[in-house]
PDB file of C-alpha atoms and ligand atoms in Angstrom:
ATOM      1  CA  UNK R 161     -36.477  34.163   9.667  1.00 65.00           C
ATOM      2  CA  UNK R 162     -37.179  37.844   9.447  1.00 89.00           C
ATOM      3  CA  UNK R 163     -34.102  39.119  11.291  1.00 98.00           C
ATOM      4  CA  UNK R 164     -31.071  41.233  10.515  1.00 98.00           C
ATOM      5  CA  UNK R 165     -27.554  40.324  11.698  1.00 98.00           C
ATOM      6  CA  UNK R 166     -24.185  42.074  11.849  1.00 98.00           C
ATOM      7  CA  UNK R 167     -21.171  39.762  11.827  1.00 98.00           C
ATOM      8  CA  UNK R 168     -17.876  41.498  12.543  1.00 98.00           C
ATOM      9  CA  UNK R 169     -14.902  40.105  10.696  1.00 98.00           C
ATOM     10  CA  UNK R 170     -17.634  38.412   8.702  1.00 98.00           C
ATOM     11  CA  UNK R 171     -15.997  37.898   5.322  1.00 98.00           C
ATOM     12  CA  UNK R 172     -13.178  35.491   6.143  1.00 97.00           C
ATOM     13  CA  UNK R 173     -12.382  32.412   8.209  1.00 96.00           C
ATOM     14  CA  UNK R 174     -14.912  31.590  10.944  1.00 98.00           C
ATOM     15  CA  UNK R 175     -16.748  34.898  10.155  1.00 98.00           C
ATOM     16  CA  UNK R 176     -17.381  33.751   6.608  1.00 98.00           C
ATOM     17  CA  UNK R 177     -18.941  30.541   7.878  1.00 98.00           C
ATOM     18  CA  UNK R 178     -21.061  32.454  10.456  1.00 98.00           C
ATOM     19  CA  UNK R 179     -22.362  34.885   7.842  1.00 98.00           C
ATOM     20  CA  UNK R 180     -23.400  32.093   5.494  1.00 98.00           C
ATOM     21  CA  UNK R 181     -24.886  29.939   8.268  1.00 98.00           C
ATOM     22  CA  UNK R 182     -27.097  32.898   9.286  1.00 98.00           C
ATOM     23  CA  UNK R 183     -28.006  33.601   5.663  1.00 98.00           C
ATOM     24  CA  UNK R 184     -28.946  29.935   5.220  1.00 97.00           C
ATOM     25  CA  UNK R 185     -31.470  30.261   8.045  1.00 97.00           C
ATOM     26  CA  UNK R 186     -33.141  33.204   6.342  1.00 97.00           C
ATOM     27  CA  UNK R 187     -31.416  36.081   8.212  1.00 98.00           C
ATOM     28  CA  UNK R 188     -30.387  39.174   6.291  1.00 98.00           C
ATOM     29  CA  UNK R 189     -26.668  39.554   7.022  1.00 98.00           C
ATOM     30  CA  UNK R 190     -24.355  42.560   7.019  1.00 98.00           C
ATOM     31  CA  UNK R 191     -20.712  41.358   7.099  1.00 98.00           C
ATOM     32  CA  UNK R 192     -18.228  43.814   8.527  1.00 98.00           C
ATOM     33  CA  UNK R 193     -14.546  43.701   7.584  1.00 98.00           C
ATOM     34  CA  UNK R 194     -11.470  45.710   8.555  1.00 97.00           C
ATOM     35  CA  UNK R 195      -9.102  45.974   5.663  1.00 93.00           C
ATOM     36  CA  UNK R 196      -8.962  43.209   3.066  1.00 93.00           C
ATOM     37  CA  UNK R 197     -11.026  44.661   0.218  1.00 96.00           C
ATOM     38  CA  UNK R 198     -10.089  41.839  -2.153  1.00 96.00           C
ATOM     39  CA  UNK R 199     -11.391  39.160   0.187  1.00 95.00           C
ATOM     40  CA  UNK R 200     -14.483  41.167   1.031  1.00 97.00           C
ATOM     41  CA  UNK R 201     -15.384  41.719  -2.645  1.00 97.00           C
ATOM     42  CA  UNK R 202     -14.850  38.014  -3.414  1.00 97.00           C
ATOM     43  CA  UNK R 203     -17.061  37.115  -0.421  1.00 98.00           C
ATOM     44  CA  UNK R 204     -19.804  39.488  -1.573  1.00 98.00           C
ATOM     45  CA  UNK R 205     -19.793  38.059  -5.097  1.00 98.00           C
ATOM     46  CA  UNK R 206     -19.802  34.487  -3.810  1.00 97.00           C
ATOM     47  CA  UNK R 207     -22.488  34.878  -1.183  1.00 98.00           C
ATOM     48  CA  UNK R 208     -24.539  37.971  -2.178  1.00 98.00           C
ATOM     49  CA  UNK R 209     -24.065  39.262   1.371  1.00 98.00           C
ATOM     50  CA  UNK R 210     -23.524  43.025   1.811  1.00 98.00           C
ATOM     51  CA  UNK R 211     -20.139  44.054   3.206  1.00 98.00           C
ATOM     52  CA  UNK R 212     -19.339  47.091   5.382  1.00 98.00           C
ATOM     53  CA  UNK R 213     -15.796  48.281   6.024  1.00 98.00           C
ATOM     54  CA  UNK R 214     -15.036  49.805   9.415  1.00 98.00           C
ATOM     55  CA  UNK R 215     -12.547  49.386  12.271  1.00 98.00           C
ATOM     56  CA  UNK R 216     -14.233  47.558  15.173  1.00 98.00           C
ATOM     57  CA  UNK R 217     -11.513  48.901  17.461  1.00 98.00           C
ATOM     58  CA  UNK R 218     -12.746  52.446  16.969  1.00 98.00           C
ATOM     59  CA  UNK R 219     -15.917  53.471  18.774  1.00 98.00           C
ATOM     60  CA  UNK R 220     -16.839  56.304  16.408  1.00 98.00           C
ATOM     61  CA  UNK R 221     -16.214  54.132  13.357  1.00 98.00           C
ATOM     62  CA  UNK R 222     -18.564  51.494  14.821  1.00 98.00           C
ATOM     63  CA  UNK R 223     -21.209  54.093  15.510  1.00 98.00           C
ATOM     64  CA  UNK R 224     -21.031  55.368  11.940  1.00 98.00           C
ATOM     65  CA  UNK R 225     -20.818  51.817  10.421  1.00 98.00           C
ATOM     66  CA  UNK R 226     -23.820  50.573  12.364  1.00 98.00           C
ATOM     67  CA  UNK R 227     -25.836  53.695  11.447  1.00 98.00           C
ATOM     68  CA  UNK R 228     -24.981  53.003   7.793  1.00 98.00           C
ATOM     69  CA  UNK R 229     -26.129  49.331   8.110  1.00 98.00           C
ATOM     70  CA  UNK R 230     -29.360  50.372   9.855  1.00 98.00           C
ATOM     71  CA  UNK R 231     -30.040  52.957   7.094  1.00 98.00           C
ATOM     72  CA  UNK R 232     -29.292  50.493   4.256  1.00 97.00           C
ATOM     73  CA  UNK R 233     -30.795  47.267   5.663  1.00 97.00           C
ATOM     74  CA  UNK R 234     -32.611  47.906   8.954  1.00 97.00           C
ATOM     75  CA  UNK R 235     -32.287  47.500  12.706  1.00 98.00           C
ATOM     76  CA  UNK R 236     -29.780  44.938  13.925  1.00 98.00           C
ATOM     77  CA  UNK R 237     -31.414  42.019  15.799  1.00 98.00           C
ATOM     78  CA  UNK R 238     -28.384  39.733  15.935  1.00 98.00           C
ATOM     79  CA  UNK R 239     -24.836  40.873  16.670  1.00 98.00           C
ATOM     80  CA  UNK R 240     -21.937  38.472  16.314  1.00 99.00           C
ATOM     81  CA  UNK R 241     -18.695  39.871  17.727  1.00 98.00           C
ATOM     82  CA  UNK R 242     -16.261  37.691  15.788  1.00 98.00           C
ATOM     83  CA  UNK R 243     -13.459  40.020  14.581  1.00 98.00           C
ATOM     84  CA  UNK R 244     -10.135  39.045  15.968  1.00 97.00           C
ATOM     85  CA  UNK R 245      -6.393  39.127  15.401  1.00 97.00           C
ATOM     86  CA  UNK R 246      -3.293  37.503  16.883  1.00 97.00           C
ATOM     87  CA  UNK R 247       0.078  38.980  17.754  1.00 97.00           C
ATOM     88  CA  UNK R 248       1.640  35.886  19.319  1.00 97.00           C
ATOM     89  CA  UNK R 249       4.797  36.423  21.389  1.00 98.00           C
ATOM     90  CA  UNK R 250       5.919  35.069  24.745  1.00 98.00           C
ATOM     91  CA  UNK R 251       5.316  37.842  27.315  1.00 98.00           C
ATOM     92  CA  UNK R 252       9.040  38.497  27.734  1.00 98.00           C
ATOM     93  CA  UNK R 253       9.108  39.499  24.049  1.00 98.00           C
ATOM     94  CA  UNK R 254       5.701  41.253  23.886  1.00 98.00           C
ATOM     95  CA  UNK R 255       5.641  45.003  23.161  1.00 98.00           C
ATOM     96  CA  UNK R 256       2.814  47.372  24.177  1.00 98.00           C
ATOM     97  CA  UNK R 257       1.807  47.479  20.477  1.00 98.00           C
ATOM     98  CA  UNK R 258       1.214  43.712  20.454  1.00 98.00           C
ATOM     99  CA  UNK R 259      -0.851  43.973  23.651  1.00 98.00           C
ATOM    100  CA  UNK R 260      -2.890  47.014  22.656  1.00 98.00           C
ATOM    101  CA  UNK R 261      -3.676  45.826  19.151  1.00 98.00           C
ATOM    102  CA  UNK R 262      -5.150  42.548  20.380  1.00 98.00           C
ATOM    103  CA  UNK R 263      -7.035  44.017  23.325  1.00 98.00           C
ATOM    104  CA  UNK R 264      -8.509  46.743  21.119  1.00 98.00           C
ATOM    105  CA  UNK R 265      -9.563  44.546  18.206  1.00 98.00           C
ATOM    106  CA  UNK R 266     -10.632  41.465  20.176  1.00 98.00           C
ATOM    107  CA  UNK R 267     -12.149  42.931  23.349  1.00 98.00           C
ATOM    108  CA  UNK R 268     -12.810  46.697  23.162  1.00 98.00           C
ATOM    109  CA  UNK R 269     -14.508  45.960  19.818  1.00 98.00           C
ATOM    110  CA  UNK R 270     -17.310  44.094  21.687  1.00 99.00           C
ATOM    111  CA  UNK R 271     -18.028  47.244  23.702  1.00 99.00           C
ATOM    112  CA  UNK R 272     -17.813  49.446  20.606  1.00 98.00           C
ATOM    113  CA  UNK R 273     -20.380  47.413  18.617  1.00 98.00           C
ATOM    114  CA  UNK R 274     -22.660  46.225  21.420  1.00 99.00           C
ATOM    115  CA  UNK R 275     -22.982  49.690  22.884  1.00 98.00           C
ATOM    116  CA  UNK R 276     -24.238  50.955  19.496  1.00 98.00           C
ATOM    117  CA  UNK R 277     -26.927  48.302  19.079  1.00 98.00           C
ATOM    118  CA  UNK R 278     -28.065  47.757  22.696  1.00 98.00           C
ATOM    119  CA  UNK R 279     -30.474  50.616  23.023  1.00 98.00           C
ATOM    120  CA  UNK R 280     -32.341  49.598  19.870  1.00 98.00           C
ATOM    121  CA  UNK R 281     -32.524  45.979  20.999  1.00 98.00           C
ATOM    122  CA  UNK R 282     -33.865  47.081  24.392  1.00 98.00           C
ATOM    123  CA  UNK R 283     -36.501  49.280  22.776  1.00 98.00           C
ATOM    124  CA  UNK R 284     -37.653  46.496  20.416  1.00 98.00           C
ATOM    125  CA  UNK R 285     -37.544  43.811  23.161  1.00 98.00           C
ATOM    126  CA  UNK R 286     -35.395  41.381  21.179  1.00 98.00           C
ATOM    127  CA  UNK R 287     -31.731  40.729  20.625  1.00 98.00           C
ATOM    128  CA  UNK R 288     -29.129  38.034  20.190  1.00 98.00           C
ATOM    129  CA  UNK R 289     -25.521  38.930  21.048  1.00 99.00           C
ATOM    130  CA  UNK R 290     -22.931  36.230  20.390  1.00 99.00           C
ATOM    131  CA  UNK R 291     -19.296  36.807  21.295  1.00 99.00           C
ATOM    132  CA  UNK R 292     -16.668  34.608  19.739  1.00 98.00           C
ATOM    133  CA  UNK R 293     -14.230  33.814  22.536  1.00 98.00           C
ATOM    134  CA  UNK R 294     -11.649  31.019  22.352  1.00 98.00           C
ATOM    135  CA  UNK R 295     -10.371  27.911  24.080  1.00 98.00           C
ATOM    136  CA  UNK R 296      -7.277  29.999  24.787  1.00 98.00           C
ATOM    137  CA  UNK R 297      -9.341  32.454  26.813  1.00 98.00           C
ATOM    138  CA  UNK R 298     -10.459  29.506  28.935  1.00 98.00           C
ATOM    139  CA  UNK R 299      -7.180  27.644  29.417  1.00 98.00           C
ATOM    140  CA  UNK R 300      -4.449  30.185  28.498  1.00 98.00           C
ATOM    141  CA  UNK R 301      -1.907  29.584  25.744  1.00 97.00           C
ATOM    142  CA  UNK R 302       1.830  29.846  25.426  1.00 97.00           C
ATOM    143  CA  UNK R 303       2.587  32.976  23.400  1.00 97.00           C
ATOM    144  CA  UNK R 304      -0.863  34.515  23.847  1.00 98.00           C
ATOM    145  CA  UNK R 305      -1.014  36.544  27.052  1.00 98.00           C
ATOM    146  CA  UNK R 306      -2.693  39.315  25.065  1.00 98.00           C
ATOM    147  CA  UNK R 307      -5.152  37.035  23.136  1.00 98.00           C
ATOM    148  CA  UNK R 308      -5.989  34.875  26.164  1.00 98.00           C
ATOM    149  CA  UNK R 309      -6.725  38.003  28.249  1.00 99.00           C
ATOM    150  CA  UNK R 310      -8.964  39.475  25.521  1.00 99.00           C
ATOM    151  CA  UNK R 311     -10.852  36.222  24.948  1.00 98.00           C
ATOM    152  CA  UNK R 312     -11.296  35.600  28.715  1.00 98.00           C
ATOM    153  CA  UNK R 313     -12.500  39.249  28.937  1.00 98.00           C
ATOM    154  CA  UNK R 314     -15.212  38.504  26.382  1.00 98.00           C
ATOM    155  CA  UNK R 315     -16.606  35.801  28.659  1.00 98.00           C
ATOM    156  CA  UNK R 316     -16.941  38.256  31.586  1.00 98.00           C
ATOM    157  CA  UNK R 317     -18.488  40.845  29.234  1.00 99.00           C
ATOM    158  CA  UNK R 318     -20.949  38.197  28.052  1.00 99.00           C
ATOM    159  CA  UNK R 319     -22.118  37.357  31.578  1.00 98.00           C
ATOM    160  CA  UNK R 320     -22.522  40.984  32.648  1.00 99.00           C
ATOM    161  CA  UNK R 321     -24.471  41.929  29.513  1.00 98.00           C
ATOM    162  CA  UNK R 322     -26.605  38.793  29.829  1.00 98.00           C
ATOM    163  CA  UNK R 323     -27.621  39.815  33.328  1.00 98.00           C
ATOM    164  CA  UNK R 324     -28.468  43.375  32.269  1.00 98.00           C
ATOM    165  CA  UNK R 325     -30.520  42.360  29.264  1.00 98.00           C
ATOM    166  CA  UNK R 326     -32.265  39.099  30.288  1.00 98.00           C
ATOM    167  CA  UNK R 327     -35.521  40.834  31.145  1.00 98.00           C
ATOM    168  CA  UNK R 328     -35.552  42.634  27.784  1.00 98.00           C
ATOM    169  CA  UNK R 329     -35.788  39.672  25.456  1.00 98.00           C
ATOM    170  CA  UNK R 330     -32.091  39.863  24.669  1.00 98.00           C
ATOM    171  CA  UNK R 331     -29.640  36.937  25.108  1.00 98.00           C
ATOM    172  CA  UNK R 332     -25.890  37.292  25.286  1.00 99.00           C
ATOM    173  CA  UNK R 333     -23.734  34.206  24.909  1.00 99.00           C
ATOM    174  CA  UNK R 334     -20.127  33.283  24.093  1.00 98.00           C
ATOM    175  CA  UNK R 335     -18.745  30.542  21.924  1.00 98.00           C
ATOM    176  CA  UNK R 336     -15.285  29.245  22.627  1.00 98.00           C
ATOM    177  CA  UNK R 337     -13.929  27.545  19.526  1.00 98.00           C
ATOM    178  CA  UNK R 338     -10.859  25.403  19.717  1.00 98.00           C
ATOM    179  CA  UNK R 339      -8.394  25.198  16.844  1.00 98.00           C
ATOM    180  CA  UNK R 340     -10.314  25.668  13.624  1.00 97.00           C
ATOM    181  CA  UNK R 341      -8.834  25.250  10.133  1.00 96.00           C
ATOM    182  CA  UNK R 342      -8.478  28.946   9.195  1.00 95.00           C
ATOM    183  CA  UNK R 343      -5.608  31.150   8.084  1.00 92.00           C
ATOM    184  CA  UNK R 344      -5.106  32.172  11.735  1.00 92.00           C
ATOM    185  CA  UNK R 345      -4.358  28.624  12.824  1.00 93.00           C
ATOM    186  CA  UNK R 346      -2.405  27.839   9.657  1.00 91.00           C
ATOM    187  CA  UNK R 347      -0.067  30.703  10.649  1.00 92.00           C
ATOM    188  CA  UNK R 348       1.013  28.808  13.737  1.00 94.00           C
ATOM    189  CA  UNK R 349       4.484  27.328  13.038  1.00 94.00           C
ATOM    190  CA  UNK R 350       3.996  23.796  11.673  1.00 94.00           C
ATOM    191  CA  UNK R 351       6.263  22.116  14.212  1.00 95.00           C
ATOM    192  CA  UNK R 352       4.346  23.778  17.088  1.00 94.00           C
ATOM    193  CA  UNK R 353       0.999  22.763  15.573  1.00 95.00           C
ATOM    194  CA  UNK R 354       2.142  19.210  15.121  1.00 95.00           C
ATOM    195  CA  UNK R 355       3.905  18.731  18.474  1.00 96.00           C
ATOM    196  CA  UNK R 356       2.052  21.010  20.926  1.00 94.00           C
ATOM    197  CA  UNK R 357      -1.519  21.351  19.607  1.00 95.00           C
ATOM    198  CA  UNK R 358      -2.786  18.542  17.351  1.00 96.00           C
ATOM    199  CA  UNK R 359      -1.776  15.672  19.694  1.00 97.00           C
ATOM    200  CA  UNK R 360      -3.978  17.234  22.395  1.00 97.00           C
ATOM    201  CA  UNK R 361      -7.208  17.352  20.344  1.00 98.00           C
ATOM    202  CA  UNK R 362      -9.037  14.111  21.203  1.00 98.00           C
ATOM    203  CA  UNK R 363     -10.998  14.167  17.931  1.00 98.00           C
ATOM    204  CA  UNK R 364      -7.655  14.063  16.127  1.00 96.00           C
ATOM    205  CA  UNK R 365      -8.437  16.935  13.794  1.00 96.00           C
ATOM    206  CA  UNK R 366      -8.922  20.688  13.552  1.00 97.00           C
ATOM    207  CA  UNK R 367     -12.465  21.977  13.573  1.00 98.00           C
ATOM    208  CA  UNK R 368     -14.167  23.302  10.445  1.00 98.00           C
ATOM    209  CA  UNK R 369     -15.408  26.901  10.296  1.00 98.00           C
ATOM    210  CA  UNK R 370     -18.905  25.618   9.395  1.00 98.00           C
ATOM    211  CA  UNK R 371     -18.995  23.818  12.786  1.00 98.00           C
ATOM    212  CA  UNK R 372     -18.765  27.160  14.507  1.00 98.00           C
ATOM    213  CA  UNK R 373     -21.270  28.684  12.064  1.00 98.00           C
ATOM    214  CA  UNK R 374     -23.807  26.140  13.168  1.00 98.00           C
ATOM    215  CA  UNK R 375     -23.216  26.978  16.866  1.00 98.00           C
ATOM    216  CA  UNK R 376     -23.931  30.655  16.108  1.00 98.00           C
ATOM    217  CA  UNK R 377     -27.053  29.797  14.096  1.00 98.00           C
ATOM    218  CA  UNK R 378     -28.387  27.812  17.101  1.00 98.00           C
ATOM    219  CA  UNK R 379     -27.763  30.569  19.614  1.00 98.00           C
ATOM    220  CA  UNK R 380     -29.132  33.231  17.236  1.00 98.00           C
ATOM    221  CA  UNK R 381     -32.429  31.444  16.711  1.00 97.00           C
ATOM    222  CA  UNK R 382     -35.672  32.643  18.256  1.00 95.00           C
ATOM    223  CA  UNK R 383     -35.891  29.187  19.937  1.00 96.00           C
ATOM    224  CA  UNK R 384     -32.720  29.750  21.992  1.00 98.00           C
ATOM    225  CA  UNK R 385     -34.320  32.399  24.154  1.00 98.00           C
ATOM    226  CA  UNK R 386     -33.764  30.576  27.457  1.00 98.00           C
ATOM    227  CA  UNK R 387     -29.988  30.323  26.927  1.00 98.00           C
ATOM    228  CA  UNK R 388     -28.117  33.363  28.146  1.00 98.00           C
ATOM    229  CA  UNK R 389     -24.788  34.096  29.818  1.00 98.00           C
ATOM    230  CA  UNK R 390     -23.451  30.714  28.670  1.00 98.00           C
ATOM    231  CA  UNK R 391     -20.218  29.762  26.941  1.00 98.00           C
ATOM    232  CA  UNK R 392     -20.614  27.026  24.301  1.00 98.00           C
ATOM    233  CA  UNK R 393     -17.297  25.251  23.820  1.00 98.00           C
ATOM    234  CA  UNK R 394     -16.561  23.591  20.469  1.00 98.00           C
ATOM    235  CA  UNK R 395     -12.999  22.301  20.615  1.00 98.00           C
ATOM    236  CA  UNK R 396     -12.919  18.617  19.769  1.00 98.00           C
ATOM    237  CA  UNK R 397     -12.555  17.736  23.458  1.00 98.00           C
ATOM    238  CA  UNK R 398      -9.233  19.602  23.850  1.00 98.00           C
ATOM    239  CA  UNK R 399     -10.427  21.445  26.967  1.00 98.00           C
ATOM    240  CA  UNK R 400     -13.545  20.475  28.899  1.00 97.00           C
ATOM    241  CA  UNK R 401     -15.134  23.172  31.044  1.00 90.00           C
TER     242      UNK R 401
HETATM  243  N1  CAA L 762       3.923  24.863  25.014  1.00 89.18           N
HETATM  244  C1  CAA L 762       5.154  24.734  25.525  1.00 89.18           C
HETATM  245  N2  CAA L 762       6.221  25.209  24.927  1.00 89.18           N
HETATM  246  C2  CAA L 762       6.096  25.849  23.782  1.00 89.18           C
HETATM  247  C3  CAA L 762       4.861  26.064  23.231  1.00 89.18           C
HETATM  248  C4  CAA L 762       3.736  25.543  23.882  1.00 89.18           C
HETATM  249  N3  CAA L 762       2.507  25.698  23.406  1.00 89.18           N
HETATM  250  N4  CAA L 762       5.019  26.778  22.121  1.00 89.18           N
HETATM  251  C5  CAA L 762       6.333  27.014  21.954  1.00 89.18           C
HETATM  252  N5  CAA L 762       6.971  26.430  22.984  1.00 89.18           N
HETATM  253  C6  CAA L 762       8.435  26.363  23.162  1.00 89.18           C
HETATM  254  C7  CAA L 762       9.152  26.038  21.886  1.00 89.18           C
HETATM  255  O1  CAA L 762       9.085  24.661  21.615  1.00 89.18           O
HETATM  256  C8  CAA L 762      10.526  26.521  22.176  1.00 89.18           C
HETATM  257  O2  CAA L 762      11.190  25.639  23.033  1.00 89.18           O
HETATM  258  P1  CAA L 762      12.764  25.399  22.945  1.00 89.18           P
HETATM  259  O3  CAA L 762      13.394  26.733  23.214  1.00 89.18           O
HETATM  260  O4  CAA L 762      13.033  24.424  24.012  1.00 89.18           O
HETATM  261  O5  CAA L 762      13.024  24.891  21.547  1.00 89.18           O
HETATM  262  C9  CAA L 762      10.233  27.796  22.968  1.00 89.18           C
HETATM  263  O6  CAA L 762       8.942  27.678  23.502  1.00 89.18           O
HETATM  264  C10 CAA L 762      10.295  29.001  22.089  1.00 89.18           C
HETATM  265  O7  CAA L 762      10.353  30.076  22.919  1.00 89.18           O
HETATM  266  P2  CAA L 762      10.759  31.500  22.358  1.00 89.18           P
HETATM  267  O8  CAA L 762      10.816  32.441  23.517  1.00 89.18           O
HETATM  268  O9  CAA L 762      11.936  31.434  21.460  1.00 89.18           O
HETATM  269  O10 CAA L 762       9.446  31.788  21.494  1.00 89.18           O
HETATM  270  P3  CAA L 762       9.336  32.400  20.073  1.00 89.18           P
HETATM  271  O11 CAA L 762       9.784  33.800  20.084  1.00 89.18           O
HETATM  272  O12 CAA L 762       9.954  31.488  19.064  1.00 89.18           O
HETATM  273  O13 CAA L 762       7.739  32.481  19.928  1.00 89.18           O
HETATM  274  C11 CAA L 762       5.551  31.496  19.549  1.00 89.18           C
HETATM  275  C12 CAA L 762       7.039  31.307  19.915  1.00 89.18           C
HETATM  276  C13 CAA L 762       5.322  32.719  18.694  1.00 89.18           C
HETATM  277  C14 CAA L 762       4.750  31.671  20.821  1.00 89.18           C
HETATM  278  C15 CAA L 762       5.245  30.239  18.802  1.00 89.18           C
HETATM  279  O14 CAA L 762       5.536  29.151  19.626  1.00 89.18           O
HETATM  280  C16 CAA L 762       3.787  30.145  18.434  1.00 89.18           C
HETATM  281  O15 CAA L 762       3.338  30.771  17.507  1.00 89.18           O
HETATM  282  N6  CAA L 762       3.020  29.304  19.173  1.00 89.18           N
HETATM  283  C17 CAA L 762       1.646  29.093  18.870  1.00 89.18           C
HETATM  284  C18 CAA L 762       0.775  29.948  19.709  1.00 89.18           C
HETATM  285  C19 CAA L 762      -0.650  29.545  19.410  1.00 89.18           C
HETATM  286  O16 CAA L 762      -1.094  28.488  19.694  1.00 89.18           O
HETATM  287  N7  CAA L 762      -1.420  30.502  18.873  1.00 89.18           N
HETATM  288  C20 CAA L 762      -2.757  30.214  18.525  1.00 89.18           C
HETATM  289  C21 CAA L 762      -3.071  30.826  17.212  1.00 89.18           C
HETATM  290  S1  CAA L 762      -4.667  30.324  16.599  1.00 89.18           S
HETATM  291  C22 CAA L 762      -5.756  31.175  17.562  1.00 89.18           C
HETATM  292  O17 CAA L 762      -5.408  31.979  18.369  1.00 89.18           O
HETATM  293  C23 CAA L 762      -7.172  30.820  17.337  1.00 89.18           C
HETATM  294  C24 CAA L 762      -7.795  30.293  18.557  1.00 89.18           C
HETATM  295  O18 CAA L 762      -8.589  30.933  19.163  1.00 89.18           O
HETATM  296  C25 CAA L 762      -7.458  28.898  18.972  1.00 89.18           C
END
């Protein structure tokens, strides 16, 4: 498939699986990362995928990073807004720093990247924008007022952008993963994971990053052109929308 993709947070966790799933379908991938050079270099050596370091929470950094990708590789046809962080605290213990960091990296980032690719997609009459939301943006989660707000915000963003771009050959969809076996989920205290999360996943297991990679590959394909503004949930039955 003769397309070029940018995957934010594309070198680790779910992002790693998304980057490789797109590569496996013949897409040329640029994987963005924020700070972990060691992981990014290991990813580049393992996969042969080019990596680009910039802060998705910073509009000007995104503008420069995307210009660099377009100069090095070509115009971006597929954008996957995957980068995300957690700063879990109950609201009564949450500081403005915890709120702002999560809203900036998980939600404002989608504006920062999408705004910098949307004009090119409109001119070329093709685009695939895929926003990685979360089950916790759909149902809320104890300790995640910031993260749930950001991930719910991505679903509203998805629908508005889908409406604006449907007539231009561009689709915009969200994916809402449940609990996937990544470092982010492994950071949840074990007793909370075992008592409050795992018992409520009907499949009886965490998801695998590759299972989300395959969702992205489907929505990114040329054949998925009639699907826009939707949220694809992949959560083992934990929350049915
Ligand atoms: N539901 C109900 N009660 C919960 C709870 C939950 N999900 N999680 C914690 N509690 C309870 C604890 O059992 C404890 O109860 P007791 O006081 O009766 O023992 C109490 O809340 C702890 O309250 P504190 O105010 O002391 O909370 P804390 O400062 O210890 O912080 C926390 C707790 C940081 C929120 C911790 O519970 C936690 O990390 N929870 C997991 C949050 C989570 O699921 N994050 C998802 C990360 S993965 C991800 O985000 C990816 C994705 O998209 C799915």
